[in-house]
mmCIF file of C-alpha atoms in Angstrom:
data_model
loop_
_atom_site.group_PDB
_atom_site.id
_atom_site.type_symbol
_atom_site.label_atom_id
_atom_site.label_comp_id
_atom_site.label_asym_id
_atom_site.label_seq_id
_atom_site.Cartn_x
_atom_site.Cartn_y
_atom_site.Cartn_z
ATOM 1 C CA MET A 1 0.000 0.000 0.000
ATOM 2 C CA THR A 2 1.121 3.544 -0.642
ATOM 3 C CA VAL A 3 2.297 5.521 2.376
ATOM 4 C CA PHE A 4 2.536 9.263 1.872
ATOM 5 C CA VAL A 5 5.485 10.847 3.614
ATOM 6 C CA ASP A 6 5.558 14.533 4.430
ATOM 7 C CA ARG A 7 8.983 16.164 4.639
ATOM 8 C CA THR A 8 7.779 19.740 4.356
ATOM 9 C CA SER A 9 6.695 20.431 7.937
ATOM 10 C CA LEU A 10 8.969 22.156 10.384
ATOM 11 C CA GLY A 11 11.031 21.085 13.370
ATOM 12 C CA ARG A 12 9.764 18.122 15.280
ATOM 13 C CA GLY A 13 6.874 17.589 12.896
ATOM 14 C CA GLU A 14 8.538 14.849 10.852
ATOM 15 C CA PRO A 15 6.621 11.697 9.993
ATOM 16 C CA LEU A 16 7.917 8.272 10.902
ATOM 17 C CA GLY A 17 9.480 6.353 8.039
ATOM 18 C CA THR A 18 7.592 3.877 5.932
ATOM 19 C CA ALA A 19 9.074 0.862 7.735
ATOM 20 C CA ALA A 20 7.896 2.116 11.133
ATOM 21 C CA LEU A 21 4.421 2.906 9.788
ATOM 22 C CA ALA A 22 4.278 -0.590 8.304
ATOM 23 C CA GLN A 23 5.291 -2.214 11.608
ATOM 24 C CA LEU A 24 2.668 -0.257 13.567
ATOM 25 C CA PHE A 25 -0.216 0.034 11.115
ATOM 26 C CA THR A 26 -0.100 -0.833 7.454
ATOM 27 C CA GLU A 27 1.544 -4.283 7.511
ATOM 28 C CA ALA A 28 0.793 -5.278 11.114
ATOM 29 C CA ARG A 29 -1.871 -7.934 11.514
ATOM 30 C CA THR A 30 -3.940 -9.597 14.212
ATOM 31 C CA HIS A 31 -2.300 -12.973 14.867
ATOM 32 C CA ASN A 32 -3.995 -16.181 15.994
ATOM 33 C CA HIS A 33 -0.939 -18.429 15.704
ATOM 34 C CA PHE A 34 2.495 -17.765 17.141
ATOM 35 C CA ARG A 35 5.976 -19.107 16.520
ATOM 36 C CA ASP A 36 7.643 -21.240 19.168
ATOM 37 C CA LEU A 37 9.808 -18.400 20.431
ATOM 38 C CA PRO A 38 10.051 -17.099 23.988
ATOM 39 C CA VAL A 39 8.563 -13.715 24.874
ATOM 40 C CA PRO A 40 10.792 -12.183 27.548
ATOM 41 C CA ASP A 41 9.180 -10.415 30.515
ATOM 42 C CA ARG A 42 11.438 -7.505 29.641
ATOM 43 C CA LEU A 43 9.461 -6.841 26.418
ATOM 44 C CA LEU A 44 6.106 -7.019 28.217
ATOM 45 C CA ARG A 45 7.427 -4.452 30.682
ATOM 46 C CA GLN A 46 8.809 -2.256 27.941
ATOM 47 C CA ALA A 47 5.512 -2.317 26.023
ATOM 48 C CA LEU A 48 3.484 -1.423 29.120
ATOM 49 C CA ASP A 49 5.982 1.274 30.086
ATOM 50 C CA LEU A 50 5.547 2.787 26.612
ATOM 51 C CA ALA A 51 1.761 2.444 26.617
ATOM 52 C CA LYS A 52 1.341 4.176 29.966
ATOM 53 C CA MET A 53 2.892 7.344 28.488
ATOM 54 C CA GLY A 54 -0.160 7.794 26.217
ATOM 55 C CA PRO A 55 -2.763 10.377 27.215
ATOM 56 C CA THR A 56 -5.704 9.610 29.541
ATOM 57 C CA ALA A 57 -8.323 11.914 31.067
ATOM 58 C CA VAL A 58 -6.925 13.598 34.197
ATOM 59 C CA ASN A 59 -3.910 11.285 33.745
ATOM 60 C CA GLN A 60 -5.941 8.508 35.342
ATOM 61 C CA GLN A 61 -4.117 5.478 33.872
ATOM 62 C CA SER A 62 -6.987 3.156 34.763
ATOM 63 C CA LEU A 63 -5.541 0.218 32.771
ATOM 64 C CA ARG A 64 -4.612 -2.886 34.756
ATOM 65 C CA ALA A 65 -2.982 -5.950 33.192
ATOM 66 C CA LEU A 66 -2.566 -9.588 34.125
ATOM 67 C CA PHE A 67 -0.037 -11.460 32.014
ATOM 68 C CA LEU A 68 -0.756 -15.187 31.968
ATOM 69 C CA ARG A 69 2.405 -17.083 31.123
ATOM 70 C CA SER A 70 2.113 -20.387 33.005
ATOM 71 C CA ASP A 71 -0.148 -23.207 31.807
ATOM 72 C CA GLN A 72 -1.778 -23.146 35.233
ATOM 73 C CA ALA A 73 -2.738 -19.467 34.882
ATOM 74 C CA LYS A 74 -4.037 -19.953 31.336
ATOM 75 C CA GLU A 75 -6.164 -22.928 32.435
ATOM 76 C CA ARG A 76 -7.955 -20.617 34.878
ATOM 77 C CA LEU A 77 -9.013 -18.519 31.884
ATOM 78 C CA ARG A 78 -10.190 -21.402 29.694
ATOM 79 C CA PRO A 79 -13.805 -21.662 31.002
ATOM 80 C CA ALA A 80 -14.425 -17.967 30.280
ATOM 81 C CA LEU A 81 -13.386 -18.058 26.610
ATOM 82 C CA MET A 82 -15.766 -18.369 23.669
ATOM 83 C CA ALA A 83 -15.301 -21.795 22.073
ATOM 84 C CA GLY A 84 -13.566 -20.410 19.003
ATOM 85 C CA ASN A 85 -10.977 -18.604 21.115
ATOM 86 C CA VAL A 86 -9.899 -21.473 23.404
ATOM 87 C CA GLU A 87 -7.316 -23.336 21.355
ATOM 88 C CA LYS A 88 -5.412 -20.323 20.052
ATOM 89 C CA THR A 89 -5.341 -18.725 23.494
ATOM 90 C CA MET A 90 -4.087 -21.821 25.305
ATOM 91 C CA ALA A 91 -1.309 -22.079 22.688
ATOM 92 C CA ALA A 92 -0.207 -18.418 22.846
ATOM 93 C CA PRO A 93 3.151 -17.753 24.582
ATOM 94 C CA VAL A 94 1.584 -15.030 26.755
ATOM 95 C CA VAL A 95 -2.059 -14.065 27.287
ATOM 96 C CA ALA A 96 -2.790 -10.589 28.650
ATOM 97 C CA ILE A 97 -6.053 -9.830 30.433
ATOM 98 C CA MET A 98 -6.532 -6.088 30.073
ATOM 99 C CA GLY A 99 -8.854 -4.592 32.671
ATOM 100 C CA HIS A 100 -9.521 -1.220 34.233
ATOM 101 C CA ASP A 101 -9.696 -0.124 37.849
ATOM 102 C CA VAL A 102 -13.035 1.547 38.616
ATOM 103 C CA GLU A 103 -11.367 3.064 41.699
ATOM 104 C CA PHE A 104 -8.551 4.604 39.660
ATOM 105 C CA TYR A 105 -9.365 7.919 41.339
ATOM 106 C CA LYS A 106 -7.630 6.794 44.520
ATOM 107 C CA HIS A 107 -4.346 7.343 42.670
ATOM 108 C CA LEU A 108 -5.200 10.855 41.428
ATOM 109 C CA PRO A 109 -3.581 12.749 44.315
ATOM 110 C CA PHE A 110 -0.303 11.247 43.049
ATOM 111 C CA LEU A 111 -1.074 11.242 39.313
ATOM 112 C CA LEU A 112 -2.570 14.744 39.071
ATOM 113 C CA PRO A 113 -1.251 16.571 42.133
ATOM 114 C CA HIS A 114 -2.234 20.086 40.970
ATOM 115 C CA ALA A 115 -6.021 19.420 40.908
ATOM 116 C CA ASP A 116 -8.592 17.755 43.144
ATOM 117 C CA ALA A 117 -9.903 15.578 40.330
ATOM 118 C CA GLY A 118 -10.456 12.582 42.600
ATOM 119 C CA SER A 119 -13.525 14.218 44.122
ATOM 120 C CA TRP A 120 -15.235 14.311 40.697
ATOM 121 C CA PHE A 121 -15.309 10.518 40.698
ATOM 122 C CA ALA A 122 -15.329 9.388 44.330
ATOM 123 C CA GLY A 123 -19.002 10.242 44.834
ATOM 124 C CA ASP A 124 -20.202 9.088 41.414
ATOM 125 C CA PRO A 125 -19.453 5.383 40.806
ATOM 126 C CA ASP A 126 -21.250 5.353 37.421
ATOM 127 C CA PHE A 127 -19.154 8.238 36.125
ATOM 128 C CA ALA A 128 -16.024 6.599 37.525
ATOM 129 C CA ALA A 129 -16.864 3.287 35.834
ATOM 130 C CA ARG A 130 -17.551 4.973 32.478
ATOM 131 C CA SER A 131 -14.364 7.013 32.636
ATOM 132 C CA ALA A 132 -12.320 3.970 33.681
ATOM 133 C CA ALA A 133 -13.712 2.011 30.727
ATOM 134 C CA GLN A 134 -13.140 4.790 28.212
ATOM 135 C CA ASN A 135 -9.596 5.523 29.304
ATOM 136 C CA GLY A 136 -8.672 1.915 30.001
ATOM 137 C CA THR A 137 -9.746 1.164 26.430
ATOM 138 C CA LEU A 138 -7.573 3.960 25.041
ATOM 139 C CA GLN A 139 -4.715 2.379 26.982
ATOM 140 C CA VAL A 140 -5.462 -1.072 25.547
ATOM 141 C CA ALA A 141 -4.962 0.402 22.081
ATOM 142 C CA TYR A 142 -1.751 2.162 23.117
ATOM 143 C CA PHE A 143 -0.573 -1.193 24.457
ATOM 144 C CA ILE A 144 -1.420 -3.058 21.227
ATOM 145 C CA LEU A 145 0.635 -0.560 19.236
ATOM 146 C CA ALA A 146 3.396 -0.630 21.865
ATOM 147 C CA LEU A 147 3.623 -4.425 21.524
ATOM 148 C CA ARG A 148 4.117 -3.947 17.805
ATOM 149 C CA ALA A 149 6.610 -1.163 18.470
ATOM 150 C CA VAL A 150 8.820 -3.502 20.520
ATOM 151 C CA GLY A 151 8.645 -6.142 17.783
ATOM 152 C CA LEU A 152 5.910 -8.399 19.144
ATOM 153 C CA ASP A 153 2.589 -9.365 17.560
ATOM 154 C CA ALA A 154 -0.841 -9.142 19.163
ATOM 155 C CA GLY A 155 -4.086 -11.081 18.856
ATOM 156 C CA PRO A 156 -6.709 -8.991 20.698
ATOM 157 C CA MET A 157 -10.212 -10.357 21.287
ATOM 158 C CA SER A 158 -13.414 -9.522 23.106
ATOM 159 C CA GLY A 159 -14.993 -12.974 22.781
ATOM 160 C CA PHE A 160 -15.047 -14.003 26.443
ATOM 161 C CA ASP A 161 -17.335 -13.907 29.466
ATOM 162 C CA SER A 162 -16.261 -10.795 31.383
ATOM 163 C CA PRO A 163 -18.061 -11.593 34.652
ATOM 164 C CA LYS A 164 -16.444 -15.051 34.699
ATOM 165 C CA VAL A 165 -13.002 -13.541 34.147
ATOM 166 C CA GLU A 166 -13.617 -10.992 36.872
ATOM 167 C CA GLN A 167 -14.834 -13.630 39.322
ATOM 168 C CA GLU A 168 -11.740 -15.752 38.708
ATOM 169 C CA PHE A 169 -9.032 -13.103 38.491
ATOM 170 C CA PHE A 170 -10.432 -9.917 40.092
ATOM 171 C CA PRO A 171 -12.693 -11.177 42.884
ATOM 172 C CA ASP A 172 -12.718 -7.894 44.813
ATOM 173 C CA GLY A 173 -14.934 -6.390 42.100
ATOM 174 C CA LYS A 174 -12.814 -3.304 41.482
ATOM 175 C CA ILE A 175 -11.285 -4.342 38.168
ATOM 176 C CA LYS A 176 -13.396 -4.905 35.060
ATOM 177 C CA ALA A 177 -12.172 -7.216 32.293
ATOM 178 C CA ASN A 178 -12.088 -5.433 28.929
ATOM 179 C CA VAL A 179 -9.967 -7.080 26.229
ATOM 180 C CA ILE A 180 -7.788 -10.217 26.095
ATOM 181 C CA ILE A 181 -4.633 -10.100 23.987
ATOM 182 C CA ASN A 182 -2.611 -13.103 22.864
ATOM 183 C CA ILE A 183 1.050 -12.110 22.533
ATOM 184 C CA GLY A 184 4.021 -13.601 20.750
ATOM 185 C CA TYR A 185 5.848 -13.635 17.430
ATOM 186 C CA GLY A 186 3.172 -14.285 14.824
ATOM 187 C CA GLU A 187 3.150 -17.046 12.215
ATOM 188 C CA ASP A 188 2.765 -15.051 9.018
ATOM 189 C CA ALA A 189 2.018 -18.195 7.019
ATOM 190 C CA LYS A 190 -1.186 -18.743 9.010
ATOM 191 C CA LEU A 191 -2.650 -15.286 8.460
ATOM 192 C CA TYR A 192 -5.936 -14.848 6.638
ATOM 193 C CA PRO A 193 -6.046 -12.263 3.836
ATOM 194 C CA ARG A 194 -6.463 -8.748 5.228
ATOM 195 C CA SER A 195 -10.120 -7.679 5.533
ATOM 196 C CA PRO A 196 -11.297 -4.502 3.801
ATOM 197 C CA ARG A 197 -11.386 -1.022 5.323
ATOM 198 C CA LEU A 198 -13.908 1.802 5.017
ATOM 199 C CA SER A 199 -12.919 4.761 2.866
ATOM 200 C CA PHE A 200 -12.006 8.106 4.405
ATOM 201 C CA GLU A 201 -15.308 9.478 3.108
ATOM 202 C CA GLU A 202 -17.311 6.738 4.826
ATOM 203 C CA MET A 203 -15.628 7.519 8.154
ATOM 204 C CA ALA A 204 -14.999 11.236 8.105
ATOM 205 C CA THR A 205 -16.072 14.704 6.980
ATOM 206 C CA ILE A 206 -14.051 17.931 6.997
ATOM 207 C CA LEU A 207 -16.142 21.010 7.891
ATOM 208 C CA MET B 1 14.273 7.874 29.839
ATOM 209 C CA THR B 2 15.962 4.585 29.127
ATOM 210 C CA VAL B 3 14.545 2.597 26.233
ATOM 211 C CA PHE B 4 15.587 -1.040 26.072
ATOM 212 C CA VAL B 5 16.142 -2.275 22.572
ATOM 213 C CA ASP B 6 15.935 -5.948 21.756
ATOM 214 C CA ARG B 7 18.014 -7.157 18.811
ATOM 215 C CA THR B 8 17.892 -10.828 19.704
ATOM 216 C CA SER B 9 14.512 -11.789 18.257
ATOM 217 C CA LEU B 10 14.181 -13.161 14.785
ATOM 218 C CA GLY B 11 12.928 -11.828 11.479
ATOM 219 C CA ARG B 12 10.261 -9.211 11.658
ATOM 220 C CA GLY B 13 10.427 -8.931 15.438
ATOM 221 C CA GLU B 14 12.652 -5.866 15.568
ATOM 222 C CA PRO B 15 11.779 -2.955 17.827
ATOM 223 C CA LEU B 16 11.358 0.551 16.490
ATOM 224 C CA GLY B 17 14.292 2.859 17.110
ATOM 225 C CA THR B 18 14.521 5.202 20.072
ATOM 226 C CA ALA B 19 13.546 8.250 18.007
ATOM 227 C CA ALA B 20 10.327 6.635 16.794
ATOM 228 C CA LEU B 21 9.439 5.466 20.305
ATOM 229 C CA ALA B 22 10.057 9.005 21.560
ATOM 230 C CA GLN B 23 7.820 10.520 18.870
ATOM 231 C CA LEU B 24 4.976 8.103 19.637
ATOM 232 C CA PHE B 25 5.253 7.578 23.383
ATOM 233 C CA THR B 26 8.119 8.714 25.566
ATOM 234 C CA GLU B 27 8.563 12.335 24.464
ATOM 235 C CA ALA B 28 5.116 12.967 22.942
ATOM 236 C CA ARG B 29 2.856 15.196 25.002
ATOM 237 C CA THR B 30 -0.739 16.382 25.115
ATOM 238 C CA HIS B 31 -0.756 19.885 23.647
ATOM 239 C CA ASN B 32 -3.080 22.763 24.530
ATOM 240 C CA HIS B 33 -1.342 25.427 22.430
ATOM 241 C CA PHE B 34 -0.349 25.136 18.803
ATOM 242 C CA ARG B 35 2.029 26.977 16.489
ATOM 243 C CA ASP B 36 0.609 29.138 13.724
ATOM 244 C CA LEU B 37 1.273 26.542 11.053
ATOM 245 C CA PRO B 38 -1.235 25.038 8.637
ATOM 246 C CA VAL B 39 -2.361 21.427 9.041
ATOM 247 C CA PRO B 40 -2.937 20.042 5.549
ATOM 248 C CA ASP B 41 -5.994 17.873 4.911
ATOM 249 C CA ARG B 42 -3.571 15.371 3.446
ATOM 250 C CA LEU B 43 -2.100 14.661 6.912
ATOM 251 C CA LEU B 44 -5.538 14.242 8.500
ATOM 252 C CA ARG B 45 -6.346 11.733 5.788
ATOM 253 C CA GLN B 46 -3.053 9.940 6.193
ATOM 254 C CA ALA B 47 -3.503 9.676 9.975
ATOM 255 C CA LEU B 48 -7.039 8.307 9.648
ATOM 256 C CA ASP B 49 -5.952 5.912 6.899
ATOM 257 C CA LEU B 50 -3.246 4.593 9.246
ATOM 258 C CA ALA B 51 -5.553 4.412 12.276
ATOM 259 C CA LYS B 52 -8.200 2.419 10.451
ATOM 260 C CA MET B 53 -5.688 -0.402 9.910
ATOM 261 C CA GLY B 54 -5.642 -1.099 13.673
ATOM 262 C CA PRO B 55 -7.635 -4.078 14.954
ATOM 263 C CA THR B 56 -11.317 -3.878 15.936
ATOM 264 C CA ALA B 57 -13.776 -6.605 16.937
ATOM 265 C CA VAL B 58 -15.195 -8.309 13.819
ATOM 266 C CA ASN B 59 -13.360 -5.575 11.857
ATOM 267 C CA GLN B 60 -16.220 -3.226 12.681
ATOM 268 C CA GLN B 61 -14.382 0.123 12.339
ATOM 269 C CA SER B 62 -17.106 1.963 14.230
ATOM 270 C CA LEU B 63 -15.067 5.196 14.497
ATOM 271 C CA ARG B 64 -16.522 8.258 12.774
ATOM 272 C CA ALA B 65 -14.740 11.613 12.622
ATOM 273 C CA LEU B 66 -15.726 15.210 11.987
ATOM 274 C CA PHE B 67 -12.800 17.541 11.377
ATOM 275 C CA LEU B 68 -13.686 21.140 12.227
ATOM 276 C CA ARG B 69 -11.411 23.494 10.377
ATOM 277 C CA SER B 70 -13.522 26.606 9.685
ATOM 278 C CA ASP B 71 -14.312 29.154 12.406
ATOM 279 C CA GLN B 72 -17.973 28.637 11.614
ATOM 280 C CA ALA B 73 -17.772 24.909 12.343
ATOM 281 C CA LYS B 74 -15.797 25.452 15.556
ATOM 282 C CA GLU B 75 -18.335 28.008 16.767
ATOM 283 C CA ARG B 76 -21.027 25.336 16.556
ATOM 284 C CA LEU B 77 -18.986 23.312 19.065
ATOM 285 C CA ARG B 78 -18.346 26.148 21.523
ATOM 286 C CA PRO B 79 -21.565 25.817 23.610
ATOM 287 C CA ALA B 80 -20.857 22.137 24.284
ATOM 288 C CA LEU B 81 -17.347 22.622 25.697
ATOM 289 C CA MET B 82 -16.462 22.800 29.370
ATOM 290 C CA ALA B 83 -15.389 26.360 30.210
ATOM 291 C CA GLY B 84 -11.732 25.428 30.600
ATOM 292 C CA ASN B 85 -11.628 23.861 27.135
ATOM 293 C CA VAL B 86 -13.200 26.694 25.108
ATOM 294 C CA GLU B 87 -10.299 29.012 24.416
ATOM 295 C CA LYS B 88 -7.725 26.386 23.489
ATOM 296 C CA THR B 89 -10.194 24.572 21.245
ATOM 297 C CA MET B 90 -11.303 27.693 19.361
ATOM 298 C CA ALA B 91 -7.606 28.494 18.752
ATOM 299 C CA ALA B 92 -6.584 25.022 17.533
ATOM 300 C CA PRO B 93 -5.868 24.697 13.783
ATOM 301 C CA VAL B 94 -8.159 21.651 13.530
ATOM 302 C CA VAL B 95 -10.616 20.168 16.032
ATOM 303 C CA ALA B 96 -11.648 16.541 15.550
ATOM 304 C CA ILE B 97 -14.884 15.222 16.999
ATOM 305 C CA MET B 98 -14.376 11.472 17.345
ATOM 306 C CA GLY B 99 -17.610 9.511 17.507
ATOM 307 C CA HIS B 100 -18.788 5.983 16.852
ATOM 308 C CA ASP B 101 -21.604 4.636 14.741
ATOM 309 C CA VAL B 102 -23.965 2.471 16.803
ATOM 310 C CA GLU B 103 -25.222 1.006 13.513
ATOM 311 C CA PHE B 104 -21.730 -0.011 12.405
ATOM 312 C CA TYR B 105 -23.081 -3.511 11.817
ATOM 313 C CA LYS B 106 -24.725 -2.376 8.594
ATOM 314 C CA HIS B 107 -21.232 -2.343 7.062
ATOM 315 C CA LEU B 108 -20.280 -5.847 8.260
ATOM 316 C CA PRO B 109 -21.356 -7.691 5.086
ATOM 317 C CA PHE B 110 -18.610 -5.676 3.359
ATOM 318 C CA LEU B 111 -16.109 -5.521 6.240
ATOM 319 C CA LEU B 112 -16.333 -9.174 7.339
ATOM 320 C CA PRO B 113 -17.728 -10.995 4.302
ATOM 321 C CA HIS B 114 -16.916 -14.527 5.555
ATOM 322 C CA ALA B 115 -19.188 -14.376 8.632
ATOM 323 C CA ASP B 116 -22.713 -13.240 9.428
ATOM 324 C CA ALA B 117 -21.565 -11.073 12.328
ATOM 325 C CA GLY B 118 -24.104 -8.351 11.596
ATOM 326 C CA SER B 119 -26.905 -10.497 12.980
ATOM 327 C CA TRP B 120 -25.194 -10.580 16.429
ATOM 328 C CA PHE B 121 -25.760 -6.847 16.749
ATOM 329 C CA ALA B 122 -28.793 -5.977 14.644
ATOM 330 C CA GLY B 123 -31.273 -7.346 17.188
ATOM 331 C CA ASP B 124 -29.430 -6.136 20.290
ATOM 332 C CA PRO B 125 -29.009 -2.342 20.307
ATOM 333 C CA ASP B 126 -27.388 -2.322 23.780
ATOM 334 C CA PHE B 127 -24.729 -4.796 22.715
ATOM 335 C CA ALA B 128 -24.199 -2.850 19.497
ATOM 336 C CA ALA B 129 -23.796 0.421 21.423
ATOM 337 C CA ARG B 130 -21.310 -1.112 23.873
ATOM 338 C CA SER B 131 -19.284 -2.694 21.112
ATOM 339 C CA ALA B 132 -19.305 0.514 19.067
ATOM 340 C CA ALA B 133 -18.053 2.463 22.091
ATOM 341 C CA GLN B 134 -15.333 -0.032 22.971
ATOM 342 C CA ASN B 135 -14.017 -0.350 19.439
ATOM 343 C CA GLY B 136 -14.497 3.293 18.537
ATOM 344 C CA THR B 137 -12.408 4.131 21.603
ATOM 345 C CA LEU B 138 -9.627 1.755 20.531
ATOM 346 C CA GLN B 139 -9.690 3.575 17.191
ATOM 347 C CA VAL B 140 -9.474 6.986 18.894
ATOM 348 C CA ALA B 141 -6.221 5.834 20.489
ATOM 349 C CA TYR B 142 -4.893 4.456 17.196
ATOM 350 C CA PHE B 143 -5.713 7.840 15.681
ATOM 351 C CA ILE B 144 -3.910 9.786 18.431
ATOM 352 C CA LEU B 145 -0.769 7.739 17.839
ATOM 353 C CA ALA B 146 -1.226 7.999 14.065
ATOM 354 C CA LEU B 147 -1.349 11.804 14.333
ATOM 355 C CA ARG B 148 1.974 11.655 16.156
ATOM 356 C CA ALA B 149 3.294 9.196 13.590
ATOM 357 C CA VAL B 150 2.662 11.679 10.753
ATOM 358 C CA GLY B 151 4.371 14.442 12.733
ATOM 359 C CA LEU B 152 1.357 16.202 14.238
ATOM 360 C CA ASP B 153 0.517 16.812 17.904
ATOM 361 C CA ALA B 154 -2.772 16.031 19.631
ATOM 362 C CA GLY B 155 -4.708 17.511 22.531
ATOM 363 C CA PRO B 156 -7.435 14.965 23.350
ATOM 364 C CA MET B 157 -10.176 15.794 25.863
ATOM 365 C CA SER B 158 -13.414 14.414 27.248
ATOM 366 C CA GLY B 159 -14.564 17.645 28.935
ATOM 367 C CA PHE B 160 -17.642 18.398 26.829
ATOM 368 C CA ASP B 161 -21.380 17.792 26.809
ATOM 369 C CA SER B 162 -21.834 14.724 24.588
ATOM 370 C CA PRO B 163 -25.613 15.055 24.098
ATOM 371 C CA LYS B 164 -25.155 18.685 23.010
ATOM 372 C CA VAL B 165 -22.465 17.701 20.521
ATOM 373 C CA GLU B 166 -24.653 14.909 19.194
ATOM 374 C CA GLN B 167 -27.678 17.190 18.845
ATOM 375 C CA GLU B 168 -25.644 19.752 16.913
ATOM 376 C CA PHE B 169 -23.492 17.508 14.712
ATOM 377 C CA PHE B 170 -25.162 14.066 14.639
ATOM 378 C CA PRO B 171 -28.893 14.828 14.830
ATOM 379 C CA ASP B 172 -29.988 11.446 13.436
ATOM 380 C CA GLY B 173 -28.948 9.839 16.752
ATOM 381 C CA LYS B 174 -26.782 7.101 15.220
ATOM 382 C CA ILE B 175 -23.385 8.568 16.082
ATOM 383 C CA LYS B 176 -22.260 9.040 19.688
ATOM 384 C CA ALA B 177 -19.643 11.687 20.546
ATOM 385 C CA ASN B 178 -16.684 10.161 22.391
ATOM 386 C CA VAL B 179 -13.498 12.255 22.464
ATOM 387 C CA ILE B 180 -12.531 15.653 21.031
ATOM 388 C CA ILE B 181 -8.972 16.122 19.788
ATOM 389 C CA ASN B 182 -7.293 19.445 19.072
ATOM 390 C CA ILE B 183 -4.728 18.980 16.301
ATOM 391 C CA GLY B 184 -1.749 20.986 15.119
ATOM 392 C CA TYR B 185 1.966 21.494 15.667
ATOM 393 C CA GLY B 186 2.346 21.957 19.418
ATOM 394 C CA GLU B 187 4.035 24.858 21.191
ATOM 395 C CA ASP B 188 6.625 23.048 23.302
ATOM 396 C CA ALA B 189 7.336 26.185 25.318
ATOM 397 C CA LYS B 190 3.780 26.163 26.697
ATOM 398 C CA LEU B 191 3.818 22.575 27.962
ATOM 399 C CA TYR B 192 3.385 21.816 31.633
ATOM 400 C CA PRO B 193 5.884 19.430 33.230
ATOM 401 C CA ARG B 194 5.002 15.809 32.488
ATOM 402 C CA SER B 195 2.741 14.232 35.127
ATOM 403 C CA PRO B 196 3.860 11.048 36.905
ATOM 404 C CA ARG B 197 3.061 7.492 35.826
ATOM 405 C CA LEU B 198 2.200 4.378 37.804
ATOM 406 C CA SER B 199 4.892 1.751 38.133
ATOM 407 C CA PHE B 200 4.688 -1.535 36.252
ATOM 408 C CA GLU B 201 3.943 -3.270 39.559
ATOM 409 C CA GLU B 202 1.003 -0.937 40.296
ATOM 410 C CA MET B 203 -0.524 -1.716 36.900
ATOM 411 C CA ALA B 204 0.403 -5.301 36.170
ATOM 412 C CA THR B 205 1.143 -8.793 37.469
ATOM 413 C CA ILE B 206 2.757 -11.708 35.632
ATOM 414 C CA LEU B 207 1.233 -15.080 36.545
#
């Protein structure tokens, strides 16, 4: 696919090169099958440390992650997966349960010291839950692109029973399960053809 | 900040370089003030064309975008903004209203031709709305990072009256307003110091 590169803007405003855009967006794919290669903890940490730099409302960073690496941990997830997602998930080198903390606001005195933003949420659990979901979801996407940025491949999915996952892994009720991501080095040979995309005009208007 | 680079993995699994990681994550910042430089339509298109390649559930691509460039269009947004967001938004070169289409499933016969996924949503408007919000929000984050990838800066915010925005810009009720993003080339001199981040251990556990 053609990638347009702009070299005319000033200062910092340079685009990434075509290879970086390909790794993040244009050639990256959702993977269901992974090569038999280890995924070091160091790369999971690096990807999360990159993702947490992305913007969230009032710097709330509501994302919480459980990385399932052992067979024992993955077996705890099995009963919550949709049938079509079981085999590929059990075989993935690492499985990340991405959730969000509906009591994220308890960290705001540290995360946003110059404002009393915690009080906006502490008395309004519905608002807190909505904001945690919205911003935790932004952070899931930052994390998917951060995995790609450190050279890994991701297989995100929403086909699972969230209450079952929460009961098993987050029994105190404060963390909601949002997206599960299989992580490893993808098997390109097992990819399906890329599905189509909407046109700019179907998605957007300039006023 | 230290960025660990892994050169030991095979084939495609190479990390991006430190400069690219800085542009996307570690040095990128939320901007409230922009330089007096034009933002070409071409870069808005390129950023959206990159963002739409990111993964969504059943390839739904529920994100919809309105780019407000004219003063007239921005004035229509003014009454819906929280007081603290008015001035910076009216001054931004481009203001993007990011929404999601709760009837995204009408496109699924084209977007996911090998499955009848549309029927999962067509009879369940609550499920469709939740899925549109979750996946539209993932796409907002892909778009924020895509703006940075093409050399632009972003100032995302959720401080606005969504029903007012919807009434003014999406009166048919099918598109929900999610996040507003001011777009341009940021004024580094007007940045606040970077706010703190949670540690890996506060966000994540490896099992």
